[in-house]
Amino acid sequence: MMKAALKGKFDSDKTNGSASVAINTGDVKLRASMTDATVVNGPSLNGLLLSVEKPGSFIVDYNVPNKDVRFQFMNTVKVLDKPLRLTYIHAQGDNKTILDGALVFDEANKVSTNYMFGSGNCKLKYSYVHKGVRTFEPCYDFAKDSWDFAVSQRVYGEDVFRASYQTSSKVLGLDWSRDSKINGTFKIVAQVTITILLG
């Protein structure tokens, strides 16, 4: 099966476009995508990305103009009869290696961690979903020795309001997002830095 998606944008001084083509070959999916490609003076390879994916197993991305390769491997193992989802990511150009893990206790409780090799960056997050509509997410950042907090509320099934606070940067964030096949998709984000003066 072959799927393709095209979209374009026209400005007075330039014409930008993006396109993607995906081909399913059994268990493996081949995909080519191009974003922010300038086509005024003829097509260019800017933003051309080639991918090979086996859903739930691996993704290999090749950025053609940058000659950069990104590997992502996924697997799920059982720990005390609970699923532990592991994701290993290596970006050759950025020289970054990341390990993500998520231990799912039940539909409402999950513990996840993110570790970047060589940097010491490590985050541990607990997620609790209350009655399927409200989510509480405290997160501890070991590198910054600080806590982040987030609370989100689902409204009318497709709108999500989210508030977050980063104690290290003192940034309060407010998000409103919608993901609907009928009413469309959007996301509005606002951030403000909170400074407390004492004395």
CSV table of C-alpha atoms in Angstrom, one decimal:
chain,number,residue,atom,x,y,z
A,1,MET,CA,0.0,0.0,0.0
A,2,MET,CA,1.3,3.5,-0.9
A,3,LYS,CA,0.2,6.7,0.8
A,4,ALA,CA,1.2,10.2,-0.1
A,5,ALA,CA,0.5,13.7,1.4
A,6,LEU,CA,1.3,17.0,-0.2
A,7,LYS,CA,0.9,20.6,1.0
A,8,GLY,CA,2.2,23.9,-0.2
A,9,LYS,CA,2.6,27.5,0.8
A,10,PHE,CA,3.0,30.6,-1.4
A,11,ASP,CA,4.6,33.9,-0.4
A,12,SER,CA,5.3,36.9,-2.6
A,13,ASP,CA,9.1,36.3,-2.6
A,14,LYS,CA,9.3,32.5,-2.3
A,15,THR,CA,7.4,29.3,-2.7
A,16,ASN,CA,7.7,26.7,0.1
A,17,GLY,CA,6.2,23.2,0.1
A,18,SER,CA,6.3,20.0,1.9
A,19,ALA,CA,5.6,16.4,0.8
A,20,SER,CA,5.7,12.9,2.1
A,21,VAL,CA,5.4,9.5,0.5
A,22,ALA,CA,5.0,6.2,2.5
A,23,ILE,CA,5.2,2.7,1.2
A,24,ASN,CA,4.2,-0.4,3.2
A,25,THR,CA,6.2,-3.5,2.3
A,26,GLY,CA,4.9,-6.1,4.7
A,27,ASP,CA,6.3,-5.4,8.2
A,28,VAL,CA,8.5,-2.5,7.1
A,29,LYS,CA,7.5,1.0,6.1
A,30,LEU,CA,9.5,3.1,3.7
A,31,ARG,CA,9.0,6.9,3.8
A,32,ALA,CA,10.4,9.9,2.1
A,33,SER,CA,9.6,13.4,3.3
A,34,MET,CA,10.6,16.9,2.3
A,35,THR,CA,9.9,20.0,4.4
A,36,ASP,CA,10.7,23.7,3.8
A,37,ALA,CA,11.9,23.0,0.3
A,38,THR,CA,12.4,26.1,-1.8
A,39,VAL,CA,11.3,25.5,-5.4
A,40,VAL,CA,11.6,29.0,-6.9
A,41,ASN,CA,14.8,28.2,-8.7
A,42,GLY,CA,14.0,24.5,-9.2
A,43,PRO,CA,13.7,21.7,-6.6
A,44,SER,CA,16.4,21.3,-4.0
A,45,LEU,CA,17.2,18.6,-1.5
A,46,ASN,CA,16.8,20.9,1.6
A,47,GLY,CA,14.8,19.0,4.2
A,48,LEU,CA,14.8,15.7,2.4
A,49,LEU,CA,14.5,12.8,4.9
A,50,LEU,CA,14.5,9.1,4.1
A,51,SER,CA,13.2,6.6,6.7
A,52,VAL,CA,12.9,2.9,7.2
A,53,GLU,CA,10.5,1.9,10.0
A,54,LYS,CA,9.2,-1.3,11.5
A,55,PRO,CA,6.5,-0.1,13.9
A,56,GLY,CA,7.2,-1.0,17.5
A,57,SER,CA,10.7,-2.2,16.6
A,58,PHE,CA,13.0,0.4,14.9
A,59,ILE,CA,13.2,3.6,12.9
A,60,VAL,CA,16.2,4.7,10.8
A,61,ASP,CA,16.2,8.2,9.5
A,62,TYR,CA,18.7,9.6,7.0
A,63,ASN,CA,18.9,13.4,6.5
A,64,VAL,CA,20.2,13.7,2.9
A,65,PRO,CA,21.6,17.2,2.8
A,66,ASN,CA,23.2,16.9,6.2
A,67,LYS,CA,24.3,13.3,5.6
A,68,ASP,CA,23.1,12.5,9.1
A,69,VAL,CA,21.8,9.2,10.4
A,70,ARG,CA,19.4,8.8,13.4
A,71,PHE,CA,18.7,5.3,14.9
A,72,GLN,CA,15.8,4.5,17.2
A,73,PHE,CA,15.1,1.1,18.6
A,74,MET,CA,12.1,0.2,20.7
A,75,ASN,CA,11.3,-2.9,22.7
A,76,THR,CA,9.0,-4.0,25.6
A,77,VAL,CA,9.9,-6.4,28.3
A,78,LYS,CA,8.1,-7.6,31.4
A,79,VAL,CA,9.2,-6.6,34.9
A,80,LEU,CA,7.1,-8.2,37.6
A,81,ASP,CA,4.4,-8.8,35.0
A,82,LYS,CA,4.3,-5.1,34.1
A,83,PRO,CA,5.3,-3.8,30.7
A,84,LEU,CA,8.6,-1.8,30.6
A,85,ARG,CA,8.9,0.1,27.3
A,86,LEU,CA,12.4,0.9,26.3
A,87,THR,CA,13.5,3.3,23.5
A,88,TYR,CA,17.2,3.8,22.5
A,89,ILE,CA,18.0,6.8,20.3
A,90,HIS,CA,21.3,7.7,18.7
A,91,ALA,CA,21.7,10.8,16.5
A,92,GLN,CA,25.0,10.6,14.8
A,93,GLY,CA,25.2,14.3,13.7
A,94,ASP,CA,24.4,15.7,17.1
A,95,ASN,CA,26.5,12.9,18.8
A,96,LYS,CA,23.6,12.3,21.2
A,97,THR,CA,22.6,8.9,22.7
A,98,ILE,CA,19.3,8.8,24.7
A,99,LEU,CA,17.6,6.0,26.6
A,100,ASP,CA,13.9,6.3,27.5
A,101,GLY,CA,12.1,3.9,29.7
A,102,ALA,CA,8.5,3.7,30.9
A,103,LEU,CA,7.1,1.2,33.4
A,104,VAL,CA,3.3,1.0,33.2
A,105,PHE,CA,1.7,-0.2,36.4
A,106,ASP,CA,-1.9,0.1,35.2
A,107,GLU,CA,-4.0,2.5,33.1
A,108,ALA,CA,-3.6,5.3,35.7
A,109,ASN,CA,0.0,5.0,37.0
A,110,LYS,CA,3.2,5.2,35.0
A,111,VAL,CA,6.9,5.9,35.9
A,112,SER,CA,9.2,7.0,33.1
A,113,THR,CA,12.8,8.1,32.8
A,114,ASN,CA,15.0,9.8,30.3
A,115,TYR,CA,18.8,9.6,30.3
A,116,MET,CA,21.3,11.3,27.9
A,117,PHE,CA,24.6,9.5,27.9
A,118,GLY,CA,27.7,11.6,28.5
A,119,SER,CA,25.9,14.6,29.8
A,120,GLY,CA,24.5,13.4,33.1
A,121,ASN,CA,21.1,14.6,32.2
A,122,CYS,CA,18.5,12.3,33.7
A,123,LYS,CA,14.8,12.9,34.5
A,124,LEU,CA,12.4,10.8,36.4
A,125,LYS,CA,8.7,11.4,36.0
A,126,TYR,CA,5.6,9.9,37.6
A,127,SER,CA,2.3,10.2,35.8
A,128,TYR,CA,-1.1,9.6,37.4
A,129,VAL,CA,-4.4,9.8,35.4
A,130,HIS,CA,-7.5,10.5,37.6
A,131,LYS,CA,-10.7,9.1,36.1
A,132,GLY,CA,-9.3,9.3,32.6
A,133,VAL,CA,-9.6,13.1,32.4
A,134,ARG,CA,-7.1,14.7,34.8
A,135,THR,CA,-3.3,14.0,34.7
A,136,PHE,CA,-0.8,14.9,37.4
A,137,GLU,CA,2.9,14.7,36.4
A,138,PRO,CA,5.7,15.6,38.9
A,139,CYS,CA,9.2,15.3,37.4
A,140,TYR,CA,12.6,15.4,39.1
A,141,ASP,CA,15.6,16.6,37.0
A,142,PHE,CA,18.8,15.1,38.5
A,143,ALA,CA,21.1,17.4,36.5
A,144,LYS,CA,19.4,20.6,37.8
A,145,ASP,CA,18.5,19.1,41.2
A,146,SER,CA,15.0,20.5,40.7
A,147,TRP,CA,11.3,19.6,40.3
A,148,ASP,CA,8.9,20.3,37.5
A,149,PHE,CA,5.1,19.9,37.9
A,150,ALA,CA,2.3,19.6,35.4
A,151,VAL,CA,-1.5,19.2,35.6
A,152,SER,CA,-3.7,18.7,32.6
A,153,GLN,CA,-7.5,18.4,32.2
A,154,ARG,CA,-9.4,16.9,29.3
A,155,VAL,CA,-12.6,18.8,28.4
A,156,TYR,CA,-15.3,17.6,26.0
A,157,GLY,CA,-13.2,14.7,25.0
A,158,GLU,CA,-11.0,16.6,22.5
A,159,ASP,CA,-9.7,19.7,24.3
A,160,VAL,CA,-6.8,19.5,26.8
A,161,PHE,CA,-5.8,22.4,29.2
A,162,ARG,CA,-2.4,22.0,30.7
A,163,ALA,CA,-0.5,24.0,33.3
A,164,SER,CA,3.2,23.4,34.1
A,165,TYR,CA,5.8,25.0,36.4
A,166,GLN,CA,9.6,24.6,36.2
A,167,THR,CA,11.2,25.4,39.5
A,168,SER,CA,14.7,25.8,38.1
A,169,SER,CA,13.7,28.5,35.5
A,170,LYS,CA,10.6,29.7,37.4
A,171,VAL,CA,8.6,29.4,34.2
A,172,LEU,CA,4.8,28.9,34.3
A,173,GLY,CA,3.3,27.5,31.2
A,174,LEU,CA,-0.3,27.3,30.0
A,175,ASP,CA,-1.4,25.2,27.0
A,176,TRP,CA,-4.7,24.7,25.2
A,177,SER,CA,-4.7,22.0,22.6
A,178,ARG,CA,-7.3,20.3,20.5
A,179,ASP,CA,-7.1,17.1,18.4
A,180,SER,CA,-10.3,16.5,16.5
A,181,LYS,CA,-11.1,15.1,13.1
A,182,ILE,CA,-14.2,17.3,12.9
A,183,ASN,CA,-13.1,20.5,14.5
A,184,GLY,CA,-9.5,20.5,13.5
A,185,THR,CA,-6.2,20.5,15.4
A,186,PHE,CA,-4.4,23.4,17.1
A,187,LYS,CA,-2.3,24.3,20.1
A,188,ILE,CA,-2.0,27.6,21.9
A,189,VAL,CA,1.0,28.1,24.3
A,190,ALA,CA,1.7,30.8,26.8
A,191,GLN,CA,4.6,31.2,29.2
A,192,VAL,CA,5.5,33.6,31.9
A,193,THR,CA,8.5,33.9,34.3
A,194,ILE,CA,7.5,34.2,37.9
A,195,THR,CA,9.9,36.2,40.1
A,196,ILE,CA,9.4,36.4,43.8
A,197,LEU,CA,11.1,39.3,45.5
A,198,LEU,CA,11.8,39.0,49.3
A,199,GLY,CA,12.6,41.7,51.7
